[in-house]
Amino acid sequence: PQYTIPHDKLPPSGWRPLDDCTLYRFLLADRQKDGIFDTEASFQRLMAALQFRREYRSDVIVHNIWNNLSPPAHVQKCKAMRVAIWAGTDYNSRPVVFERLGQFFSSGNAALMTEEEWEESYLYFLETHFCRMRQISMNSGVAVDRIVYFADFSGVVTSIMNRKIWKVIPLLKRLVKKVESHYPEIVDHITLFNVPTIASAAYKVVRGFLDPVTADKIELFSGVPLERFNELMGENVIPKEYGGRNDCDYPQTL
């Protein structure tokens, strides 16, 4: 992608020309329950996001992803310690993400990298969403501006028993508040599965610091909801271990 203003020429505010899709995402993020847009809140959110992107050099990350340049070593290490894959696209051409979130909770990996390293890794993760949506749109001729996300909670019971989950939650809260808040309305819906009853307390804590619009998109299943998966995507997208036919590389968490 080409930007009208190079990163090193951006003003301190980070302001740059924006497309209608981006402006609409920020309007949706602060739409009130009666359907009225809170334009002032959306404007403040947008200005904060532009300044954040300038400070964290998000355009450089986009350039690296688009040109298949290897990310920094610590980003690659974070990806191995918090495993997520792009499995394909759903019936609406949206990228499908599966993540082993329960394994991440129980691994203790959150403490092995600095908060700044996790932040940069998460930025690469989020910016990859946009690159994939853009590529799909270019190939299909259909506008794609959302992903669908599926998190496997297998392993979360272990994390509760060894109490490592309570060390991960502060990191997730930081990532949501400091990073994810600047990328509103990019997820169409969120499916959490293999969620045991014992995890309900931890889930309530996490839901509490999520953006309310995001939280309303979450659905929970105690097992693997294959029927639900099939409603959203073809068998060739669903990983084999969940009953599909996708034999993509989906490693276990280190």
PDB file of C-alpha atoms in Angstrom:
ATOM      1  CA  PRO A   1       0.000   0.000   0.000  1.00  0.00           C
ATOM      2  CA  GLN A   2       1.142   3.548  -0.717  1.00  0.00           C
ATOM      3  CA  TYR A   3       0.588   6.393   1.721  1.00  0.00           C
ATOM      4  CA  THR A   4       0.255  10.022   0.682  1.00  0.00           C
ATOM      5  CA  ILE A   5       2.499  11.092   3.558  1.00  0.00           C
ATOM      6  CA  PRO A   6       5.569   8.948   4.415  1.00  0.00           C
ATOM      7  CA  HIS A   7       5.863   7.965   8.066  1.00  0.00           C
ATOM      8  CA  ASP A   8       8.873  10.214   8.676  1.00  0.00           C
ATOM      9  CA  LYS A   9       6.971  13.224   7.264  1.00  0.00           C
ATOM     10  CA  LEU A  10       3.880  12.873   9.454  1.00  0.00           C
ATOM     11  CA  PRO A  11       3.031  15.770  11.787  1.00  0.00           C
ATOM     12  CA  PRO A  12       3.133  15.151  15.559  1.00  0.00           C
ATOM     13  CA  SER A  13      -0.617  14.445  15.485  1.00  0.00           C
ATOM     14  CA  GLY A  14      -0.092  11.645  12.957  1.00  0.00           C
ATOM     15  CA  TRP A  15      -2.832  13.158  10.771  1.00  0.00           C
ATOM     16  CA  ARG A  16      -3.052  11.854   7.212  1.00  0.00           C
ATOM     17  CA  PRO A  17      -5.708  11.439   4.501  1.00  0.00           C
ATOM     18  CA  LEU A  18      -8.113   8.621   5.391  1.00  0.00           C
ATOM     19  CA  ASP A  19     -10.478   6.457   3.361  1.00  0.00           C
ATOM     20  CA  ASP A  20     -14.220   6.236   3.968  1.00  0.00           C
ATOM     21  CA  CYS A  21     -13.966   2.674   5.319  1.00  0.00           C
ATOM     22  CA  THR A  22     -11.610   3.777   8.092  1.00  0.00           C
ATOM     23  CA  LEU A  23     -13.779   6.748   9.015  1.00  0.00           C
ATOM     24  CA  TYR A  24     -16.867   4.526   9.146  1.00  0.00           C
ATOM     25  CA  ARG A  25     -15.139   2.001  11.441  1.00  0.00           C
ATOM     26  CA  PHE A  26     -14.408   4.752  13.949  1.00  0.00           C
ATOM     27  CA  LEU A  27     -17.965   6.046  13.746  1.00  0.00           C
ATOM     28  CA  LEU A  28     -19.339   2.557  14.398  1.00  0.00           C
ATOM     29  CA  ALA A  29     -17.075   2.131  17.432  1.00  0.00           C
ATOM     30  CA  ASP A  30     -18.908   4.929  19.257  1.00  0.00           C
ATOM     31  CA  ARG A  31     -22.419   4.512  17.910  1.00  0.00           C
ATOM     32  CA  GLN A  32     -24.981   4.823  20.671  1.00  0.00           C
ATOM     33  CA  LYS A  33     -27.656   2.222  21.393  1.00  0.00           C
ATOM     34  CA  ASP A  34     -30.276   4.327  19.615  1.00  0.00           C
ATOM     35  CA  GLY A  35     -28.173   4.188  16.443  1.00  0.00           C
ATOM     36  CA  ILE A  36     -26.960   7.796  16.633  1.00  0.00           C
ATOM     37  CA  PHE A  37     -23.259   8.340  16.023  1.00  0.00           C
ATOM     38  CA  ASP A  38     -21.284  10.078  18.771  1.00  0.00           C
ATOM     39  CA  THR A  39     -19.121  12.032  16.351  1.00  0.00           C
ATOM     40  CA  GLU A  40     -17.098  13.819  19.031  1.00  0.00           C
ATOM     41  CA  ALA A  41     -16.152  10.530  20.741  1.00  0.00           C
ATOM     42  CA  SER A  42     -15.281   9.006  17.346  1.00  0.00           C
ATOM     43  CA  PHE A  43     -13.130  12.017  16.467  1.00  0.00           C
ATOM     44  CA  GLN A  44     -11.221  11.796  19.747  1.00  0.00           C
ATOM     45  CA  ARG A  45     -10.723   8.047  19.249  1.00  0.00           C
ATOM     46  CA  LEU A  46      -9.475   8.609  15.714  1.00  0.00           C
ATOM     47  CA  MET A  47      -7.010  11.342  16.699  1.00  0.00           C
ATOM     48  CA  ALA A  48      -5.639   9.156  19.507  1.00  0.00           C
ATOM     49  CA  ALA A  49      -5.244   6.266  17.047  1.00  0.00           C
ATOM     50  CA  LEU A  50      -3.381   8.388  14.491  1.00  0.00           C
ATOM     51  CA  GLN A  51      -1.000   9.650  17.146  1.00  0.00           C
ATOM     52  CA  PHE A  52      -0.508   6.088  18.393  1.00  0.00           C
ATOM     53  CA  ARG A  53       0.274   4.851  14.876  1.00  0.00           C
ATOM     54  CA  ARG A  54       2.890   7.532  14.440  1.00  0.00           C
ATOM     55  CA  GLU A  55       4.491   6.864  17.828  1.00  0.00           C
ATOM     56  CA  TYR A  56       4.596   3.081  17.324  1.00  0.00           C
ATOM     57  CA  ARG A  57       5.593   3.280  13.649  1.00  0.00           C
ATOM     58  CA  SER A  58       2.649   1.201  12.490  1.00  0.00           C
ATOM     59  CA  ASP A  59       3.259   2.171   8.855  1.00  0.00           C
ATOM     60  CA  VAL A  60       6.700   0.576   9.044  1.00  0.00           C
ATOM     61  CA  ILE A  61       5.100  -2.646  10.294  1.00  0.00           C
ATOM     62  CA  VAL A  62       2.629  -2.534   7.392  1.00  0.00           C
ATOM     63  CA  HIS A  63       5.522  -2.061   4.967  1.00  0.00           C
ATOM     64  CA  ASN A  64       7.384  -5.037   6.448  1.00  0.00           C
ATOM     65  CA  ILE A  65       4.336  -7.315   6.264  1.00  0.00           C
ATOM     66  CA  TRP A  66       3.370  -6.261   2.746  1.00  0.00           C
ATOM     67  CA  ASN A  67       6.913  -6.841   1.492  1.00  0.00           C
ATOM     68  CA  ASN A  68       7.323 -10.189   3.324  1.00  0.00           C
ATOM     69  CA  LEU A  69      10.164  -8.866   5.455  1.00  0.00           C
ATOM     70  CA  SER A  70      10.943 -10.884   8.577  1.00  0.00           C
ATOM     71  CA  PRO A  71       9.725  -9.268  11.795  1.00  0.00           C
ATOM     72  CA  PRO A  72      12.161  -8.719  14.686  1.00  0.00           C
ATOM     73  CA  ALA A  73      13.329 -11.851  16.510  1.00  0.00           C
ATOM     74  CA  HIS A  74      11.283 -11.061  19.616  1.00  0.00           C
ATOM     75  CA  VAL A  75       8.110 -10.775  17.523  1.00  0.00           C
ATOM     76  CA  GLN A  76       8.749 -14.211  16.031  1.00  0.00           C
ATOM     77  CA  LYS A  77       9.350 -15.595  19.516  1.00  0.00           C
ATOM     78  CA  CYS A  78       6.083 -14.094  20.779  1.00  0.00           C
ATOM     79  CA  LYS A  79       4.213 -15.694  17.878  1.00  0.00           C
ATOM     80  CA  ALA A  80       5.521 -19.113  18.918  1.00  0.00           C
ATOM     81  CA  MET A  81       4.473 -18.509  22.522  1.00  0.00           C
ATOM     82  CA  ARG A  82       0.986 -17.260  21.661  1.00  0.00           C
ATOM     83  CA  VAL A  83      -0.142 -19.362  18.714  1.00  0.00           C
ATOM     84  CA  ALA A  84      -2.711 -18.032  16.250  1.00  0.00           C
ATOM     85  CA  ILE A  85      -3.223 -18.939  12.607  1.00  0.00           C
ATOM     86  CA  TRP A  86      -5.111 -17.634   9.590  1.00  0.00           C
ATOM     87  CA  ALA A  87      -6.994 -20.721   8.472  1.00  0.00           C
ATOM     88  CA  GLY A  88      -8.638 -19.314   5.350  1.00  0.00           C
ATOM     89  CA  THR A  89     -11.799 -17.297   4.715  1.00  0.00           C
ATOM     90  CA  ASP A  90     -15.425 -17.732   5.738  1.00  0.00           C
ATOM     91  CA  TYR A  91     -18.435 -17.721   3.418  1.00  0.00           C
ATOM     92  CA  ASN A  92     -18.284 -13.907   3.334  1.00  0.00           C
ATOM     93  CA  SER A  93     -14.593 -13.829   2.303  1.00  0.00           C
ATOM     94  CA  ARG A  94     -13.509 -12.662   5.755  1.00  0.00           C
ATOM     95  CA  PRO A  95     -10.190 -13.960   7.140  1.00  0.00           C
ATOM     96  CA  VAL A  96     -10.640 -16.699   9.756  1.00  0.00           C
ATOM     97  CA  VAL A  97      -8.342 -16.685  12.791  1.00  0.00           C
ATOM     98  CA  PHE A  98      -7.955 -19.609  15.215  1.00  0.00           C
ATOM     99  CA  GLU A  99      -5.955 -19.147  18.411  1.00  0.00           C
ATOM    100  CA  ARG A 100      -4.829 -21.510  21.193  1.00  0.00           C
ATOM    101  CA  LEU A 101      -5.718 -19.028  23.916  1.00  0.00           C
ATOM    102  CA  GLY A 102      -6.165 -21.591  26.687  1.00  0.00           C
ATOM    103  CA  GLN A 103      -2.644 -22.901  26.124  1.00  0.00           C
ATOM    104  CA  PHE A 104      -1.293 -19.362  26.316  1.00  0.00           C
ATOM    105  CA  PHE A 105      -3.057 -18.856  29.650  1.00  0.00           C
ATOM    106  CA  SER A 106      -1.532 -22.005  31.144  1.00  0.00           C
ATOM    107  CA  SER A 107       1.961 -21.692  29.658  1.00  0.00           C
ATOM    108  CA  GLY A 108       3.365 -18.882  31.762  1.00  0.00           C
ATOM    109  CA  ASN A 109       4.740 -17.374  28.550  1.00  0.00           C
ATOM    110  CA  ALA A 110       3.358 -13.931  29.310  1.00  0.00           C
ATOM    111  CA  ALA A 111       6.159 -13.404  31.823  1.00  0.00           C
ATOM    112  CA  LEU A 112       8.926 -14.438  29.419  1.00  0.00           C
ATOM    113  CA  MET A 113       8.786 -11.313  27.244  1.00  0.00           C
ATOM    114  CA  THR A 114       8.552  -7.650  28.146  1.00  0.00           C
ATOM    115  CA  GLU A 115       5.276  -5.764  27.828  1.00  0.00           C
ATOM    116  CA  GLU A 116       6.801  -3.716  25.016  1.00  0.00           C
ATOM    117  CA  GLU A 117       7.721  -6.874  23.102  1.00  0.00           C
ATOM    118  CA  TRP A 118       4.196  -8.246  23.464  1.00  0.00           C
ATOM    119  CA  GLU A 119       2.807  -4.911  22.274  1.00  0.00           C
ATOM    120  CA  GLU A 120       4.902  -4.926  19.112  1.00  0.00           C
ATOM    121  CA  SER A 121       4.016  -8.548  18.448  1.00  0.00           C
ATOM    122  CA  TYR A 122       0.328  -7.715  18.819  1.00  0.00           C
ATOM    123  CA  LEU A 123       0.725  -4.804  16.424  1.00  0.00           C
ATOM    124  CA  TYR A 124       2.121  -7.188  13.812  1.00  0.00           C
ATOM    125  CA  PHE A 125      -0.848  -9.489  14.459  1.00  0.00           C
ATOM    126  CA  LEU A 126      -3.410  -6.713  14.014  1.00  0.00           C
ATOM    127  CA  GLU A 127      -1.758  -5.140  10.976  1.00  0.00           C
ATOM    128  CA  THR A 128      -1.621  -8.570   9.328  1.00  0.00           C
ATOM    129  CA  HIS A 129      -5.435  -8.609   9.571  1.00  0.00           C
ATOM    130  CA  PHE A 130      -5.574  -5.499   7.396  1.00  0.00           C
ATOM    131  CA  CYS A 131      -3.037  -6.794   4.893  1.00  0.00           C
ATOM    132  CA  ARG A 132      -5.008 -10.017   4.475  1.00  0.00           C
ATOM    133  CA  MET A 133      -8.330  -8.185   4.163  1.00  0.00           C
ATOM    134  CA  ARG A 134      -6.789  -5.885   1.568  1.00  0.00           C
ATOM    135  CA  GLN A 135      -5.338  -8.763  -0.432  1.00  0.00           C
ATOM    136  CA  ILE A 136      -8.634 -10.682  -0.365  1.00  0.00           C
ATOM    137  CA  SER A 137     -10.493  -7.560  -1.504  1.00  0.00           C
ATOM    138  CA  MET A 138      -8.040  -7.035  -4.366  1.00  0.00           C
ATOM    139  CA  ASN A 139      -8.313 -10.670  -5.475  1.00  0.00           C
ATOM    140  CA  SER A 140     -12.081 -11.037  -5.152  1.00  0.00           C
ATOM    141  CA  GLY A 141     -13.311  -7.558  -5.988  1.00  0.00           C
ATOM    142  CA  VAL A 142     -15.425  -7.693  -2.810  1.00  0.00           C
ATOM    143  CA  ALA A 143     -14.842  -5.217  -0.002  1.00  0.00           C
ATOM    144  CA  VAL A 144     -13.650  -7.057   3.133  1.00  0.00           C
ATOM    145  CA  ASP A 145     -13.330  -5.044   6.349  1.00  0.00           C
ATOM    146  CA  ARG A 146     -13.814  -7.636   9.113  1.00  0.00           C
ATOM    147  CA  ILE A 147     -12.252 -10.842  10.372  1.00  0.00           C
ATOM    148  CA  VAL A 148     -13.836 -13.667  12.369  1.00  0.00           C
ATOM    149  CA  TYR A 149     -12.019 -14.952  15.432  1.00  0.00           C
ATOM    150  CA  PHE A 150     -12.141 -18.340  17.184  1.00  0.00           C
ATOM    151  CA  ALA A 151     -10.305 -18.979  20.465  1.00  0.00           C
ATOM    152  CA  ASP A 152      -9.721 -22.499  21.814  1.00  0.00           C
ATOM    153  CA  PHE A 153      -9.797 -22.431  25.620  1.00  0.00           C
ATOM    154  CA  SER A 154      -8.346 -25.949  26.029  1.00  0.00           C
ATOM    155  CA  GLY A 155      -5.803 -25.741  28.823  1.00  0.00           C
ATOM    156  CA  VAL A 156      -7.517 -22.944  30.700  1.00  0.00           C
ATOM    157  CA  VAL A 157      -8.345 -25.250  33.642  1.00  0.00           C
ATOM    158  CA  THR A 158      -4.636 -25.879  34.153  1.00  0.00           C
ATOM    159  CA  SER A 159      -4.029 -22.132  34.104  1.00  0.00           C
ATOM    160  CA  ILE A 160      -6.643 -21.650  36.813  1.00  0.00           C
ATOM    161  CA  MET A 161      -5.216 -24.429  38.972  1.00  0.00           C
ATOM    162  CA  ASN A 162      -1.648 -23.145  38.711  1.00  0.00           C
ATOM    163  CA  ARG A 163      -2.915 -19.544  38.886  1.00  0.00           C
ATOM    164  CA  LYS A 164      -0.927 -18.504  35.824  1.00  0.00           C
ATOM    165  CA  ILE A 165      -4.081 -17.119  34.236  1.00  0.00           C
ATOM    166  CA  TRP A 166      -4.087 -14.240  36.721  1.00  0.00           C
ATOM    167  CA  LYS A 167      -0.641 -13.232  35.439  1.00  0.00           C
ATOM    168  CA  VAL A 168      -1.863 -13.221  31.825  1.00  0.00           C
ATOM    169  CA  ILE A 169      -4.981 -11.123  32.388  1.00  0.00           C
ATOM    170  CA  PRO A 170      -3.036  -7.895  33.197  1.00  0.00           C
ATOM    171  CA  LEU A 171      -1.157  -8.316  29.901  1.00  0.00           C
ATOM    172  CA  LEU A 172      -4.398  -8.830  27.961  1.00  0.00           C
ATOM    173  CA  LYS A 173      -5.889  -5.772  29.635  1.00  0.00           C
ATOM    174  CA  ARG A 174      -2.847  -3.725  28.657  1.00  0.00           C
ATOM    175  CA  LEU A 175      -3.003  -4.927  25.039  1.00  0.00           C
ATOM    176  CA  VAL A 176      -6.717  -4.134  24.803  1.00  0.00           C
ATOM    177  CA  LYS A 177      -6.443  -0.669  26.351  1.00  0.00           C
ATOM    178  CA  LYS A 178      -3.143   0.446  24.826  1.00  0.00           C
ATOM    179  CA  VAL A 179      -3.222  -1.222  21.406  1.00  0.00           C
ATOM    180  CA  GLU A 180      -6.519  -2.821  20.404  1.00  0.00           C
ATOM    181  CA  SER A 181      -8.570   0.278  21.232  1.00  0.00           C
ATOM    182  CA  HIS A 182      -6.910   1.978  18.249  1.00  0.00           C
ATOM    183  CA  TYR A 183      -8.140  -0.740  15.865  1.00  0.00           C
ATOM    184  CA  PRO A 184     -11.924  -0.622  16.328  1.00  0.00           C
ATOM    185  CA  GLU A 185     -14.538  -2.621  14.460  1.00  0.00           C
ATOM    186  CA  ILE A 186     -12.277  -5.097  12.682  1.00  0.00           C
ATOM    187  CA  VAL A 187     -13.862  -8.244  14.156  1.00  0.00           C
ATOM    188  CA  ASP A 188     -17.307  -9.340  13.004  1.00  0.00           C
ATOM    189  CA  HIS A 189     -17.782 -11.888  15.775  1.00  0.00           C
ATOM    190  CA  ILE A 190     -15.791 -13.802  18.367  1.00  0.00           C
ATOM    191  CA  THR A 191     -16.288 -17.453  19.253  1.00  0.00           C
ATOM    192  CA  LEU A 192     -14.736 -18.890  22.406  1.00  0.00           C
ATOM    193  CA  PHE A 193     -14.943 -22.672  22.620  1.00  0.00           C
ATOM    194  CA  ASN A 194     -13.852 -25.499  24.905  1.00  0.00           C
ATOM    195  CA  VAL A 195     -14.740 -23.091  27.725  1.00  0.00           C
ATOM    196  CA  PRO A 196     -15.327 -24.990  31.004  1.00  0.00           C
ATOM    197  CA  THR A 197     -17.704 -23.727  33.666  1.00  0.00           C
ATOM    198  CA  ILE A 198     -14.783 -23.158  36.041  1.00  0.00           C
ATOM    199  CA  ALA A 199     -13.454 -20.475  33.672  1.00  0.00           C
ATOM    200  CA  SER A 200     -16.543 -18.287  34.043  1.00  0.00           C
ATOM    201  CA  ALA A 201     -14.956 -16.084  36.724  1.00  0.00           C
ATOM    202  CA  ALA A 202     -11.895 -15.374  34.580  1.00  0.00           C
ATOM    203  CA  TYR A 203     -14.122 -14.692  31.577  1.00  0.00           C
ATOM    204  CA  LYS A 204     -16.127 -12.118  33.529  1.00  0.00           C
ATOM    205  CA  VAL A 205     -12.897 -10.320  34.453  1.00  0.00           C
ATOM    206  CA  VAL A 206     -11.743 -10.231  30.819  1.00  0.00           C
ATOM    207  CA  ARG A 207     -15.163  -9.150  29.524  1.00  0.00           C
ATOM    208  CA  GLY A 208     -15.110  -6.299  32.016  1.00  0.00           C
ATOM    209  CA  PHE A 209     -12.252  -4.471  30.308  1.00  0.00           C
ATOM    210  CA  LEU A 210     -13.296  -5.169  26.730  1.00  0.00           C
ATOM    211  CA  ASP A 211     -14.957  -2.488  24.650  1.00  0.00           C
ATOM    212  CA  PRO A 212     -18.740  -3.055  25.111  1.00  0.00           C
ATOM    213  CA  VAL A 213     -19.255  -3.239  21.346  1.00  0.00           C
ATOM    214  CA  THR A 214     -16.620  -5.982  21.136  1.00  0.00           C
ATOM    215  CA  ALA A 215     -17.958  -7.822  24.182  1.00  0.00           C
ATOM    216  CA  ASP A 216     -21.422  -8.050  22.614  1.00  0.00           C
ATOM    217  CA  LYS A 217     -19.946 -10.000  19.681  1.00  0.00           C
ATOM    218  CA  ILE A 218     -18.737 -12.895  21.859  1.00  0.00           C
ATOM    219  CA  GLU A 219     -20.381 -16.319  21.920  1.00  0.00           C
ATOM    220  CA  LEU A 220     -19.272 -19.165  24.225  1.00  0.00           C
ATOM    221  CA  PHE A 221     -19.354 -22.945  23.794  1.00  0.00           C
ATOM    222  CA  SER A 222     -18.347 -25.603  26.302  1.00  0.00           C
ATOM    223  CA  GLY A 223     -17.070 -27.926  23.559  1.00  0.00           C
ATOM    224  CA  VAL A 224     -16.124 -27.719  19.888  1.00  0.00           C
ATOM    225  CA  PRO A 225     -19.127 -26.184  18.070  1.00  0.00           C
ATOM    226  CA  LEU A 226     -18.602 -27.911  14.735  1.00  0.00           C
ATOM    227  CA  GLU A 227     -22.159 -27.186  13.638  1.00  0.00           C
ATOM    228  CA  ARG A 228     -21.580 -23.489  14.283  1.00  0.00           C
ATOM    229  CA  PHE A 229     -18.255 -23.618  12.442  1.00  0.00           C
ATOM    230  CA  ASN A 230     -19.977 -25.177   9.428  1.00  0.00           C
ATOM    231  CA  GLU A 231     -22.526 -22.359   9.394  1.00  0.00           C
ATOM    232  CA  LEU A 232     -19.716 -19.845   8.975  1.00  0.00           C
ATOM    233  CA  MET A 233     -17.045 -21.548   6.855  1.00  0.00           C
ATOM    234  CA  GLY A 234     -16.304 -24.560   4.707  1.00  0.00           C
ATOM    235  CA  GLU A 235     -14.781 -27.781   6.013  1.00  0.00           C
ATOM    236  CA  ASN A 236     -11.555 -26.937   4.181  1.00  0.00           C
ATOM    237  CA  VAL A 237     -11.100 -23.959   6.529  1.00  0.00           C
ATOM    238  CA  ILE A 238     -11.842 -25.706   9.838  1.00  0.00           C
ATOM    239  CA  PRO A 239      -8.672 -27.291  11.316  1.00  0.00           C
ATOM    240  CA  LYS A 240      -8.737 -31.103  11.354  1.00  0.00           C
ATOM    241  CA  GLU A 241      -8.521 -31.323  15.124  1.00  0.00           C
ATOM    242  CA  TYR A 242     -11.873 -29.534  15.337  1.00  0.00           C
ATOM    243  CA  GLY A 243     -13.596 -31.812  12.833  1.00  0.00           C
ATOM    244  CA  GLY A 244     -12.734 -30.062   9.573  1.00  0.00           C
ATOM    245  CA  ARG A 245     -10.439 -30.918   6.683  1.00  0.00           C
ATOM    246  CA  ASN A 246      -7.853 -28.164   7.001  1.00  0.00           C
ATOM    247  CA  ASP A 247      -4.432 -29.706   7.653  1.00  0.00           C
ATOM    248  CA  CYS A 248      -2.711 -26.316   7.949  1.00  0.00           C
ATOM    249  CA  ASP A 249       0.242 -25.903  10.299  1.00  0.00           C
ATOM    250  CA  TYR A 250      -1.330 -25.226  13.700  1.00  0.00           C
ATOM    251  CA  PRO A 251       1.447 -25.801  16.252  1.00  0.00           C
ATOM    252  CA  GLN A 252       1.081 -26.290  19.951  1.00  0.00           C
ATOM    253  CA  THR A 253       2.111 -23.409  22.187  1.00  0.00           C
ATOM    254  CA  LEU A 254       5.739 -23.508  23.302  1.00  0.00           C
TER     255      LEU A 254
END
